[in-house]
mmCIF file of C-alpha atoms in Angstrom:
data_model
loop_
_atom_site.group_PDB
_atom_site.id
_atom_site.type_symbol
_atom_site.label_atom_id
_atom_site.label_comp_id
_atom_site.label_asym_id
_atom_site.label_seq_id
_atom_site.Cartn_x
_atom_site.Cartn_y
_atom_site.Cartn_z
ATOM 1 C CA MET B 23 -16.394 -32.462 4.493
ATOM 2 C CA LYS B 24 -17.687 -30.259 1.680
ATOM 3 C CA LYS B 25 -14.910 -28.155 0.186
ATOM 4 C CA ILE B 26 -14.522 -24.741 1.849
ATOM 5 C CA GLU B 27 -12.443 -22.254 -0.106
ATOM 6 C CA TRP B 28 -12.454 -18.497 -0.224
ATOM 7 C CA LEU B 29 -10.671 -15.421 -1.464
ATOM 8 C CA HIS B 30 -9.964 -12.740 1.123
ATOM 9 C CA THR B 31 -9.167 -9.162 0.096
ATOM 10 C CA ALA B 32 -9.524 -5.643 1.509
ATOM 11 C CA ASP B 33 -8.361 -2.043 1.155
ATOM 12 C CA LEU B 34 -8.791 -1.611 -2.571
ATOM 13 C CA HIS B 35 -9.998 1.986 -1.990
ATOM 14 C CA LEU B 36 -11.656 2.386 -5.389
ATOM 15 C CA ASP B 37 -11.895 6.096 -6.391
ATOM 16 C CA ARG B 38 -9.682 7.243 -3.517
ATOM 17 C CA PRO B 39 -7.487 10.226 -4.536
ATOM 18 C CA ILE B 40 -3.991 8.829 -5.085
ATOM 19 C CA ALA B 41 -1.549 10.335 -2.612
ATOM 20 C CA GLY B 42 1.851 11.514 -3.803
ATOM 21 C CA TRP B 43 1.102 11.057 -7.502
ATOM 22 C CA LYS B 44 4.046 12.269 -9.587
ATOM 23 C CA GLY B 45 2.713 11.850 -13.108
ATOM 24 C CA THR B 46 0.432 13.838 -15.392
ATOM 25 C CA ALA B 47 -3.349 14.105 -15.168
ATOM 26 C CA ASP B 48 -3.678 11.643 -18.080
ATOM 27 C CA GLN B 49 -1.395 9.161 -16.338
ATOM 28 C CA LEU B 50 -3.472 9.559 -13.190
ATOM 29 C CA MET B 51 -6.625 8.510 -15.037
ATOM 30 C CA VAL B 52 -4.769 5.443 -16.286
ATOM 31 C CA ARG B 53 -3.816 4.672 -12.687
ATOM 32 C CA TYR B 54 -7.446 4.809 -11.555
ATOM 33 C CA GLU B 55 -8.334 2.340 -14.313
ATOM 34 C CA GLU B 56 -5.525 0.048 -13.133
ATOM 35 C CA HIS B 57 -7.188 -0.131 -9.729
ATOM 36 C CA ARG B 58 -10.357 -1.276 -11.478
ATOM 37 C CA ASP B 59 -8.361 -3.818 -13.479
ATOM 38 C CA THR B 60 -7.117 -5.326 -10.236
ATOM 39 C CA PHE B 61 -10.691 -5.852 -9.057
ATOM 40 C CA ARG B 62 -11.526 -7.409 -12.442
ATOM 41 C CA ARG B 63 -8.710 -9.899 -11.895
ATOM 42 C CA ILE B 64 -9.941 -10.645 -8.384
ATOM 43 C CA ILE B 65 -13.361 -11.525 -9.786
ATOM 44 C CA SER B 66 -11.781 -13.564 -12.604
ATOM 45 C CA PHE B 67 -9.735 -15.534 -10.066
ATOM 46 C CA VAL B 68 -12.889 -16.363 -8.096
ATOM 47 C CA GLU B 69 -14.786 -17.194 -11.291
ATOM 48 C CA ASP B 70 -12.102 -19.423 -12.806
ATOM 49 C CA ARG B 71 -11.696 -21.467 -9.626
ATOM 50 C CA LYS B 72 -15.413 -21.510 -8.814
ATOM 51 C CA LEU B 73 -14.698 -20.343 -5.271
ATOM 52 C CA PRO B 74 -17.830 -20.436 -3.096
ATOM 53 C CA LEU B 75 -16.859 -17.466 -0.900
ATOM 54 C CA LEU B 76 -15.396 -13.985 -1.374
ATOM 55 C CA PHE B 77 -14.603 -11.849 1.685
ATOM 56 C CA ILE B 78 -14.002 -8.096 1.247
ATOM 57 C CA ALA B 79 -12.912 -6.781 4.645
ATOM 58 C CA GLY B 80 -13.539 -3.069 4.243
ATOM 59 C CA ASP B 81 -12.153 0.104 2.642
ATOM 60 C CA PHE B 82 -13.389 -1.258 -0.655
ATOM 61 C CA ILE B 83 -15.033 1.842 -2.170
ATOM 62 C CA GLU B 84 -13.989 5.324 -1.011
ATOM 63 C CA HIS B 85 -17.077 6.851 0.640
ATOM 64 C CA SER B 86 -16.285 10.512 -0.055
ATOM 65 C CA ALA B 87 -15.183 10.035 -3.674
ATOM 66 C CA ALA B 88 -17.080 7.050 -5.092
ATOM 67 C CA THR B 89 -18.803 7.734 -8.409
ATOM 68 C CA LYS B 90 -21.923 6.155 -9.897
ATOM 69 C CA SER B 91 -19.718 4.844 -12.684
ATOM 70 C CA THR B 92 -17.521 2.962 -10.220
ATOM 71 C CA ILE B 93 -20.501 1.528 -8.340
ATOM 72 C CA ARG B 94 -21.966 0.340 -11.638
ATOM 73 C CA PHE B 95 -18.604 -1.225 -12.504
ATOM 74 C CA VAL B 96 -18.381 -3.004 -9.130
ATOM 75 C CA ILE B 97 -21.887 -4.427 -9.427
ATOM 76 C CA GLU B 98 -21.256 -5.597 -13.005
ATOM 77 C CA GLN B 99 -18.171 -7.432 -11.809
ATOM 78 C CA LEU B 100 -19.967 -9.037 -8.871
ATOM 79 C CA GLU B 101 -22.719 -10.203 -11.213
ATOM 80 C CA ARG B 102 -20.112 -12.345 -12.983
ATOM 81 C CA ILE B 103 -19.947 -14.668 -9.954
ATOM 82 C CA PRO B 104 -23.599 -15.398 -9.006
ATOM 83 C CA SER B 105 -22.687 -18.764 -7.455
ATOM 84 C CA THR B 106 -20.222 -17.150 -5.026
ATOM 85 C CA GLN B 107 -21.429 -15.808 -1.695
ATOM 86 C CA VAL B 108 -19.838 -12.361 -1.277
ATOM 87 C CA PHE B 109 -19.508 -10.825 2.204
ATOM 88 C CA ILE B 110 -18.483 -7.163 2.543
ATOM 89 C CA ALA B 111 -17.538 -5.721 5.954
ATOM 90 C CA PRO B 112 -17.449 -1.900 5.553
ATOM 91 C CA GLY B 113 -14.419 -0.118 6.999
ATOM 92 C CA ASN B 114 -13.528 3.388 8.133
ATOM 93 C CA HIS B 115 -13.174 4.623 4.522
ATOM 94 C CA ASP B 116 -16.472 3.098 3.372
ATOM 95 C CA PRO B 117 -18.703 2.991 6.470
ATOM 96 C CA TYR B 118 -22.266 1.727 6.462
ATOM 97 C CA MET B 119 -23.756 5.178 7.040
ATOM 98 C CA GLU B 120 -25.994 7.817 5.481
ATOM 99 C CA GLY B 121 -24.930 8.572 1.922
ATOM 100 C CA SER B 122 -23.284 5.187 1.432
ATOM 101 C CA TYR B 123 -24.063 3.130 -1.644
ATOM 102 C CA TYR B 124 -24.113 0.137 0.709
ATOM 103 C CA LEU B 125 -27.492 1.268 2.046
ATOM 104 C CA ARG B 126 -29.087 1.035 -1.401
ATOM 105 C CA SER B 127 -30.004 -2.620 -1.045
ATOM 106 C CA SER B 128 -31.857 -2.738 -4.357
ATOM 107 C CA ILE B 129 -28.713 -2.212 -6.434
ATOM 108 C CA TRP B 130 -26.690 -5.079 -4.972
ATOM 109 C CA PRO B 131 -26.963 -8.640 -6.356
ATOM 110 C CA LYS B 132 -28.731 -11.152 -4.124
ATOM 111 C CA HIS B 133 -25.562 -13.172 -3.535
ATOM 112 C CA VAL B 134 -23.821 -10.114 -2.001
ATOM 113 C CA HIS B 135 -24.251 -9.432 1.714
ATOM 114 C CA ILE B 136 -23.082 -6.205 3.343
ATOM 115 C CA PHE B 137 -22.624 -6.277 7.111
ATOM 116 C CA GLY B 138 -24.068 -3.468 9.224
ATOM 117 C CA GLY B 139 -22.862 -2.145 12.558
ATOM 118 C CA GLU B 140 -24.022 -5.130 14.637
ATOM 119 C CA TRP B 141 -22.432 -8.560 14.579
ATOM 120 C CA GLU B 142 -24.309 -10.963 12.307
ATOM 121 C CA GLU B 143 -24.141 -14.717 11.781
ATOM 122 C CA HIS B 144 -24.734 -16.540 8.502
ATOM 123 C CA VAL B 145 -25.095 -20.312 8.602
ATOM 124 C CA ASP B 146 -24.034 -22.513 5.680
ATOM 125 C CA SER B 147 -25.413 -25.869 6.823
ATOM 126 C CA SER B 148 -24.182 -27.768 3.781
ATOM 127 C CA ARG B 149 -20.595 -26.892 4.690
ATOM 128 C CA LYS B 150 -21.101 -26.910 8.477
ATOM 129 C CA LEU B 151 -19.840 -23.338 8.315
ATOM 130 C CA LEU B 152 -20.733 -20.175 10.226
ATOM 131 C CA ILE B 153 -19.662 -16.755 8.941
ATOM 132 C CA SER B 154 -19.715 -13.880 11.435
ATOM 133 C CA GLY B 155 -19.167 -10.245 10.500
ATOM 134 C CA ARG B 156 -19.815 -6.576 11.178
ATOM 135 C CA GLY B 157 -19.011 -3.228 9.583
ATOM 136 C CA PHE B 158 -18.106 0.330 10.499
ATOM 137 C CA THR B 159 -20.988 2.809 10.757
ATOM 138 C CA SER B 160 -18.791 5.931 11.021
ATOM 139 C CA PHE B 161 -15.306 7.056 10.049
ATOM 140 C CA LEU B 162 -13.963 6.485 13.575
ATOM 141 C CA GLU B 163 -14.811 3.708 16.005
ATOM 142 C CA THR B 164 -12.770 3.883 19.186
ATOM 143 C CA GLN B 165 -14.715 1.165 20.994
ATOM 144 C CA SER B 166 -14.968 -2.400 19.772
ATOM 145 C CA THR B 167 -17.492 -5.119 20.382
ATOM 146 C CA LEU B 168 -16.773 -8.806 20.058
ATOM 147 C CA PRO B 169 -18.704 -11.530 18.254
ATOM 148 C CA ARG B 170 -20.392 -14.182 20.353
ATOM 149 C CA LEU B 171 -21.137 -17.374 18.461
ATOM 150 C CA HIS B 172 -24.775 -18.241 18.998
ATOM 151 C CA ASN B 173 -24.804 -20.826 16.208
ATOM 152 C CA ASN B 174 -21.388 -22.358 16.714
ATOM 153 C CA MET B 175 -20.740 -24.715 13.813
ATOM 154 C CA GLU B 176 -17.923 -27.142 13.114
ATOM 155 C CA TYR B 177 -16.149 -24.443 11.088
ATOM 156 C CA ASN B 178 -16.257 -20.718 11.835
ATOM 157 C CA ILE B 179 -14.949 -17.678 9.947
ATOM 158 C CA CYS B 180 -15.022 -14.036 11.037
ATOM 159 C CA VAL B 181 -14.931 -11.030 8.651
ATOM 160 C CA CYS B 182 -14.386 -7.461 9.879
ATOM 161 C CA HIS B 183 -12.330 -4.290 9.560
ATOM 162 C CA GLY B 184 -10.212 -3.291 12.526
ATOM 163 C CA ASP B 185 -6.889 -2.435 14.076
ATOM 164 C CA LEU B 186 -5.141 -5.369 15.747
ATOM 165 C CA GLN B 187 -3.228 -3.915 18.701
ATOM 166 C CA ALA B 188 -1.323 -4.975 21.773
ATOM 167 C CA PRO B 189 -3.542 -4.880 24.897
ATOM 168 C CA GLY B 190 -4.052 -1.357 26.247
ATOM 169 C CA GLN B 191 -2.811 0.506 23.164
ATOM 170 C CA GLY B 192 -6.154 1.596 21.827
ATOM 171 C CA SER B 193 -7.047 2.819 18.356
ATOM 172 C CA GLN B 194 -9.568 5.043 16.570
ATOM 173 C CA TYR B 195 -10.303 2.245 14.130
ATOM 174 C CA PHE B 196 -12.095 -0.527 16.028
ATOM 175 C CA PRO B 197 -9.263 -1.777 18.264
ATOM 176 C CA LEU B 198 -8.838 -5.539 18.483
ATOM 177 C CA THR B 199 -6.432 -7.781 20.358
ATOM 178 C CA GLU B 200 -5.387 -11.388 19.899
ATOM 179 C CA GLN B 201 -6.981 -12.158 23.257
ATOM 180 C CA ASP B 202 -10.358 -11.027 21.908
ATOM 181 C CA PHE B 203 -10.362 -14.087 19.646
ATOM 182 C CA PHE B 204 -8.525 -16.538 21.888
ATOM 183 C CA ASP B 205 -11.567 -18.132 23.532
ATOM 184 C CA GLN B 206 -13.723 -18.076 20.408
ATOM 185 C CA ALA B 207 -14.039 -20.965 17.994
ATOM 186 C CA PHE B 208 -12.891 -19.208 14.819
ATOM 187 C CA ASP B 209 -10.767 -21.071 12.320
ATOM 188 C CA TYR B 210 -9.994 -17.896 10.358
ATOM 189 C CA VAL B 211 -10.416 -14.161 10.961
ATOM 190 C CA ALA B 212 -10.395 -12.102 7.746
ATOM 191 C CA LEU B 213 -9.338 -8.544 8.563
ATOM 192 C CA GLY B 214 -8.950 -5.306 6.651
ATOM 193 C CA HIS B 215 -7.317 -1.960 7.541
ATOM 194 C CA ILE B 216 -3.581 -2.698 7.467
ATOM 195 C CA HIS B 217 -2.254 -2.490 3.902
ATOM 196 C CA LYS B 218 0.651 -4.869 4.445
ATOM 197 C CA ALA B 219 -0.287 -8.547 4.350
ATOM 198 C CA GLY B 220 0.427 -10.434 7.556
ATOM 199 C CA GLN B 221 -0.985 -12.817 10.126
ATOM 200 C CA VAL B 222 -0.755 -14.305 13.580
ATOM 201 C CA GLN B 223 -1.771 -17.796 14.652
ATOM 202 C CA LEU B 224 -3.164 -18.200 18.138
ATOM 203 C CA LYS B 225 -2.130 -21.018 20.439
ATOM 204 C CA ASN B 226 -5.711 -21.902 21.206
ATOM 205 C CA LYS B 227 -7.804 -25.014 20.577
ATOM 206 C CA LYS B 228 -8.658 -24.009 17.001
ATOM 207 C CA LYS B 229 -5.214 -22.587 16.228
ATOM 208 C CA THR B 230 -7.057 -19.541 14.922
ATOM 209 C CA ILE B 231 -5.399 -17.601 12.111
ATOM 210 C CA ILE B 232 -5.974 -13.833 12.201
ATOM 211 C CA ARG B 233 -4.937 -12.362 8.860
ATOM 212 C CA TYR B 234 -4.676 -9.059 7.043
ATOM 213 C CA ALA B 235 -4.863 -9.663 3.304
ATOM 214 C CA GLY B 236 -3.216 -6.282 2.637
ATOM 215 C CA SER B 237 -4.085 -3.928 -0.210
ATOM 216 C CA PRO B 238 -4.212 -5.800 -3.556
ATOM 217 C CA GLU B 239 -2.977 -2.704 -5.417
ATOM 218 C CA ALA B 240 -0.481 -0.161 -4.071
ATOM 219 C CA GLN B 241 -2.129 3.018 -2.783
ATOM 220 C CA ASN B 242 0.974 5.188 -2.476
ATOM 221 C CA TRP B 243 4.777 5.159 -2.606
ATOM 222 C CA LYS B 244 5.007 3.620 0.851
ATOM 223 C CA GLU B 245 3.462 0.396 -0.495
ATOM 224 C CA LEU B 246 6.368 -0.966 -2.460
ATOM 225 C CA GLY B 247 6.729 -4.271 -4.259
ATOM 226 C CA ARG B 248 4.386 -7.217 -4.608
ATOM 227 C CA ARG B 249 0.760 -6.856 -3.501
ATOM 228 C CA THR B 250 -1.466 -9.855 -2.820
ATOM 229 C CA VAL B 251 -4.865 -11.312 -1.987
ATOM 230 C CA THR B 252 -5.295 -14.420 0.177
ATOM 231 C CA TRP B 253 -6.642 -17.722 -1.141
ATOM 232 C CA GLY B 254 -7.867 -19.817 1.754
ATOM 233 C CA LYS B 255 -8.725 -23.492 2.036
ATOM 234 C CA LEU B 256 -10.245 -25.087 5.121
ATOM 235 C CA ARG B 257 -9.742 -28.800 5.561
ATOM 236 C CA SER B 258 -10.130 -31.209 8.450
ATOM 237 C CA LYS B 259 -6.408 -30.701 9.117
ATOM 238 C CA GLY B 260 -6.811 -26.936 9.390
ATOM 239 C CA VAL B 261 -6.447 -23.788 7.296
ATOM 240 C CA GLN B 262 -4.131 -23.566 4.302
ATOM 241 C CA LEU B 263 -3.356 -20.147 2.819
ATOM 242 C CA GLU B 264 -1.725 -18.924 -0.355
ATOM 243 C CA GLU B 265 -0.780 -15.368 -1.276
ATOM 244 C CA VAL B 266 -1.760 -14.540 -4.850
ATOM 245 C CA SER B 267 -0.593 -11.468 -6.779
ATOM 246 C CA LEU B 268 -3.303 -9.932 -8.944
ATOM 247 C CA HIS B 269 -1.998 -6.360 -8.995
ATOM 248 C CA SER B 270 -1.826 -4.215 -12.129
ATOM 249 C CA ARG B 271 1.513 -2.595 -11.338
ATOM 250 C CA THR B 272 3.827 -2.285 -8.378
ATOM 251 C CA TYR B 273 5.589 0.768 -6.999
ATOM 252 C CA GLU B 274 9.350 0.381 -6.769
ATOM 253 C CA LYS B 275 11.794 2.765 -5.109
ATOM 254 C CA VAL B 276 15.413 2.493 -6.245
ATOM 255 C CA GLU B 277 18.262 4.389 -4.568
ATOM 256 C CA ILE B 278 21.351 4.798 -6.730
ATOM 257 C CA ASP B 279 24.699 6.137 -5.499
ATOM 258 C CA ILE B 280 26.299 8.106 -8.332
ATOM 259 C CA THR B 281 29.360 9.260 -6.370
ATOM 260 C CA PHE B 282 31.768 7.778 -8.925
ATOM 261 C CA CYS B 283 29.859 8.893 -12.034
ATOM 262 C CA GLN B 284 31.508 11.733 -13.927
ATOM 263 C CA THR B 285 29.305 11.860 -17.051
ATOM 264 C CA ARG B 286 25.584 11.617 -17.671
ATOM 265 C CA GLN B 287 26.180 8.428 -19.692
ATOM 266 C CA GLU B 288 27.749 6.849 -16.612
ATOM 267 C CA VAL B 289 24.722 7.920 -14.549
ATOM 268 C CA LEU B 290 22.403 6.300 -17.123
ATOM 269 C CA GLU B 291 24.399 3.058 -17.141
ATOM 270 C CA CYS B 292 24.381 3.017 -13.348
ATOM 271 C CA MET B 293 20.579 3.288 -13.320
ATOM 272 C CA LEU B 294 20.087 0.585 -15.945
ATOM 273 C CA ALA B 295 22.374 -1.775 -14.048
ATOM 274 C CA GLU B 296 20.091 -1.425 -11.013
ATOM 275 C CA ILE B 297 16.683 -1.705 -12.684
ATOM 276 C CA LYS B 298 17.239 -4.011 -15.674
ATOM 277 C CA LYS B 299 16.475 -7.064 -13.526
ATOM 278 C CA LEU B 300 13.152 -5.575 -12.413
ATOM 279 C CA SER B 301 9.763 -5.554 -14.151
ATOM 280 C CA LYS B 302 9.330 -2.915 -16.838
ATOM 281 C CA GLU B 303 5.627 -2.755 -15.949
ATOM 282 C CA SER B 304 6.253 -1.151 -12.549
ATOM 283 C CA TYR B 305 6.215 2.490 -11.525
ATOM 284 C CA TYR B 306 9.726 3.584 -10.558
ATOM 285 C CA ARG B 307 10.864 6.289 -8.194
ATOM 286 C CA ILE B 308 14.609 6.541 -8.718
ATOM 287 C CA GLN B 309 16.562 8.591 -6.201
ATOM 288 C CA TRP B 310 20.078 9.672 -7.044
ATOM 289 C CA GLY B 311 22.261 9.803 -3.961
ATOM 290 C CA GLY B 312 25.888 10.260 -2.967
ATOM 291 C CA ARG B 313 28.317 13.016 -3.913
ATOM 292 C CA ARG B 314 27.725 14.665 -7.269
ATOM 293 C CA ASP B 315 30.445 15.893 -9.590
ATOM 294 C CA LEU B 316 29.926 19.647 -9.927
ATOM 295 C CA GLU B 317 29.891 19.404 -13.710
ATOM 296 C CA LEU B 318 26.858 17.090 -13.665
ATOM 297 C CA SER B 319 23.587 18.980 -14.102
ATOM 298 C CA LEU B 320 21.089 16.318 -13.053
ATOM 299 C CA GLU B 321 18.081 18.508 -12.341
ATOM 300 C CA HIS B 322 18.067 20.063 -15.822
ATOM 301 C CA GLU B 323 18.555 16.746 -17.646
ATOM 302 C CA LYS B 324 15.802 14.619 -16.107
ATOM 303 C CA THR B 325 13.892 14.595 -19.405
ATOM 304 C CA TRP B 326 16.966 13.299 -21.224
ATOM 305 C CA TYR B 327 17.350 10.456 -18.728
ATOM 306 C CA SER B 328 13.611 9.652 -18.759
ATOM 307 C CA ASN B 329 13.507 9.452 -22.553
ATOM 308 C CA LEU B 330 16.456 7.062 -22.709
ATOM 309 C CA LEU B 331 14.990 4.873 -19.964
ATOM 310 C CA ALA B 332 11.727 4.801 -21.943
ATOM 311 C CA GLU B 333 13.650 3.529 -24.972
ATOM 312 C CA GLN B 334 14.770 0.637 -22.762
ATOM 313 C CA GLY B 335 11.141 -0.153 -21.921
ATOM 314 C CA PHE B 336 10.846 1.708 -18.601
ATOM 315 C CA GLN B 337 7.921 4.021 -19.354
ATOM 316 C CA ASN B 338 6.914 5.087 -15.843
ATOM 317 C CA VAL B 339 9.957 6.529 -14.105
ATOM 318 C CA TRP B 340 10.260 9.560 -11.840
ATOM 319 C CA LEU B 341 13.715 10.875 -10.965
ATOM 320 C CA GLU B 342 14.680 12.637 -7.745
ATOM 321 C CA ASP B 343 18.000 14.273 -7.015
ATOM 322 C CA GLU B 344 19.142 13.629 -3.436
ATOM 323 C CA THR B 345 22.852 14.066 -4.168
ATOM 324 C CA VAL B 346 25.120 16.597 -2.491
ATOM 325 C CA PRO B 347 27.701 18.612 -4.450
ATOM 326 C CA ASP B 348 31.227 17.339 -4.095
ATOM 327 C CA PHE B 349 32.733 20.178 -2.045
ATOM 328 C CA ASP B 350 36.072 20.105 -0.245
ATOM 329 C CA LEU B 351 34.838 21.229 3.156
ATOM 330 C CA GLU B 352 38.313 21.383 4.690
ATOM 331 C CA GLN B 353 39.382 23.872 2.056
ATOM 332 C CA TYR B 354 36.404 26.146 2.741
ATOM 333 C CA ARG B 355 36.769 25.904 6.529
ATOM 334 C CA GLN B 356 40.193 27.501 6.269
ATOM 335 C CA GLN B 357 38.931 30.477 4.316
ATOM 336 C CA SER B 358 37.566 33.631 5.910
ATOM 337 C CA GLY B 359 34.164 35.023 5.120
ATOM 338 C CA LEU B 360 30.535 33.954 4.952
ATOM 339 C CA VAL B 361 31.177 30.473 3.546
ATOM 340 C CA SER B 362 33.418 29.350 6.415
ATOM 341 C CA LEU B 363 31.013 30.849 8.991
ATOM 342 C CA PHE B 364 28.113 29.001 7.361
ATOM 343 C CA ILE B 365 29.983 25.676 7.495
ATOM 344 C CA GLU B 366 30.943 26.271 11.129
ATOM 345 C CA ARG B 367 27.344 26.993 12.118
ATOM 346 C CA MET B 368 25.863 24.012 10.246
ATOM 347 C CA GLU B 369 28.455 21.600 11.652
ATOM 348 C CA LEU B 370 27.624 22.862 15.129
ATOM 349 C CA ASN B 371 23.951 22.065 14.447
ATOM 350 C CA LEU B 372 24.992 18.592 13.303
ATOM 351 C CA LYS B 373 27.009 18.028 16.456
ATOM 352 C CA GLN B 374 24.079 19.033 18.671
ATOM 353 C CA GLU B 375 21.429 17.015 16.804
ATOM 354 C CA GLN B 376 20.886 13.437 18.002
ATOM 355 C CA ASP B 377 18.116 12.318 15.654
ATOM 356 C CA GLU B 378 19.619 10.707 12.530
ATOM 357 C CA GLU B 379 16.790 11.774 10.220
ATOM 358 C CA CYS B 380 17.218 15.391 11.341
ATOM 359 C CA ARG B 381 20.979 15.098 10.882
ATOM 360 C CA GLN B 382 20.454 14.045 7.280
ATOM 361 C CA LEU B 383 18.185 17.044 6.716
ATOM 362 C CA ILE B 384 20.834 19.365 8.165
ATOM 363 C CA LYS B 385 23.501 17.833 5.922
ATOM 364 C CA ARG B 386 21.375 18.331 2.825
ATOM 365 C CA ALA B 387 20.628 21.918 3.884
ATOM 366 C CA MET B 388 24.333 22.573 4.396
ATOM 367 C CA TYR B 389 25.301 21.368 0.943
ATOM 368 C CA LYS B 390 22.450 23.181 -0.763
ATOM 369 C CA GLY B 391 23.368 26.346 1.133
ATOM 370 C CA LEU B 392 27.022 25.980 0.168
ATOM 371 C CA GLU B 393 26.084 25.546 -3.450
ATOM 372 C CA ALA B 394 24.018 28.757 -3.363
ATOM 373 C CA LEU B 395 26.715 30.741 -1.539
ATOM 374 C CA LEU B 396 29.495 29.623 -3.874
ATOM 375 C CA VAL B 397 27.426 30.415 -6.960
ATOM 376 C CA LYS B 398 26.826 33.896 -5.492
ATOM 377 C CA GLU B 399 30.532 34.398 -4.829
ATOM 378 C CA LEU B 400 31.461 33.310 -8.358
ATOM 379 C CA ALA B 401 28.936 35.777 -9.776
ATOM 380 C CA HIS B 402 30.779 38.645 -8.073
ATOM 381 C CA LEU B 403 34.202 37.676 -9.411
#
């Protein structure tokens, strides 16, 4: 058989406002450029390996925020791989609808095909391959339609954007189930929408693989660690897949217990011990936790810590104080006055609350309240 290889990606969200950004406006512009850099590397990967197919399964370019500059950039990159057939299945963030750059057919290279709202089939006779696909035409699509192979070939690939659900769950984003694909002759289903890479393999005749490639570059602080695209190879023995990291930077969240730290130097050493084994190129969200010595003033010394971490090569670090002051609650319970009443009331709330996340919020509120009350009492002495 003629070699069938592809790269499958989705959910790059070019020009999408970055949620939860903690840096400066200048750093934000750098971050937008890093998203572009990731797409450059995707194209370079395809170019270097002379891959015949590139599948982009939706949420590629943010409909409401895309700029002419970004569209020009995307087209320039796609023009680097004229021998690669590129298939784009628009998603709920970049639907094939009025105002979309996808509708401007004259600007897209001839080797790029953008699926509309109806299922389409593209036959590659030389590879005995059929590619089926469709795109979103609005921001929400609560009803799904299924492809029906009219030109069933020896090898079949499906490309679309949708929400793979258990039967009966439903979704606003083109709900799909494993059963939808069970009786169809697909070797591989390239999906977009879910930002975490993952797959299922059906126990059908073709042993169909349904896969989310995941977002190739982290979109927010919930998308921690390594991000990937999927390199696929279809042989007579079936589909072989490899996850490839082409990201610019990762987001990393590090929780550090500083209960036993009594000086800011000890806090610094504790942080370095945790992150020194990690990449200095990542963005770091470091959360201090545990009980804090009352003489430690973490909130007012974040700049000091950040500067010293930068000297160690960690340039992109944001610090968050989630510690609680090291109070002796038993001592304050035995005292009369507002402080003991406050502790009594908060501990009653804790006793009545069953949800662990809410309990943690109550605990933090209790310690912050105690800190404020005790500072007020000291001011009156």
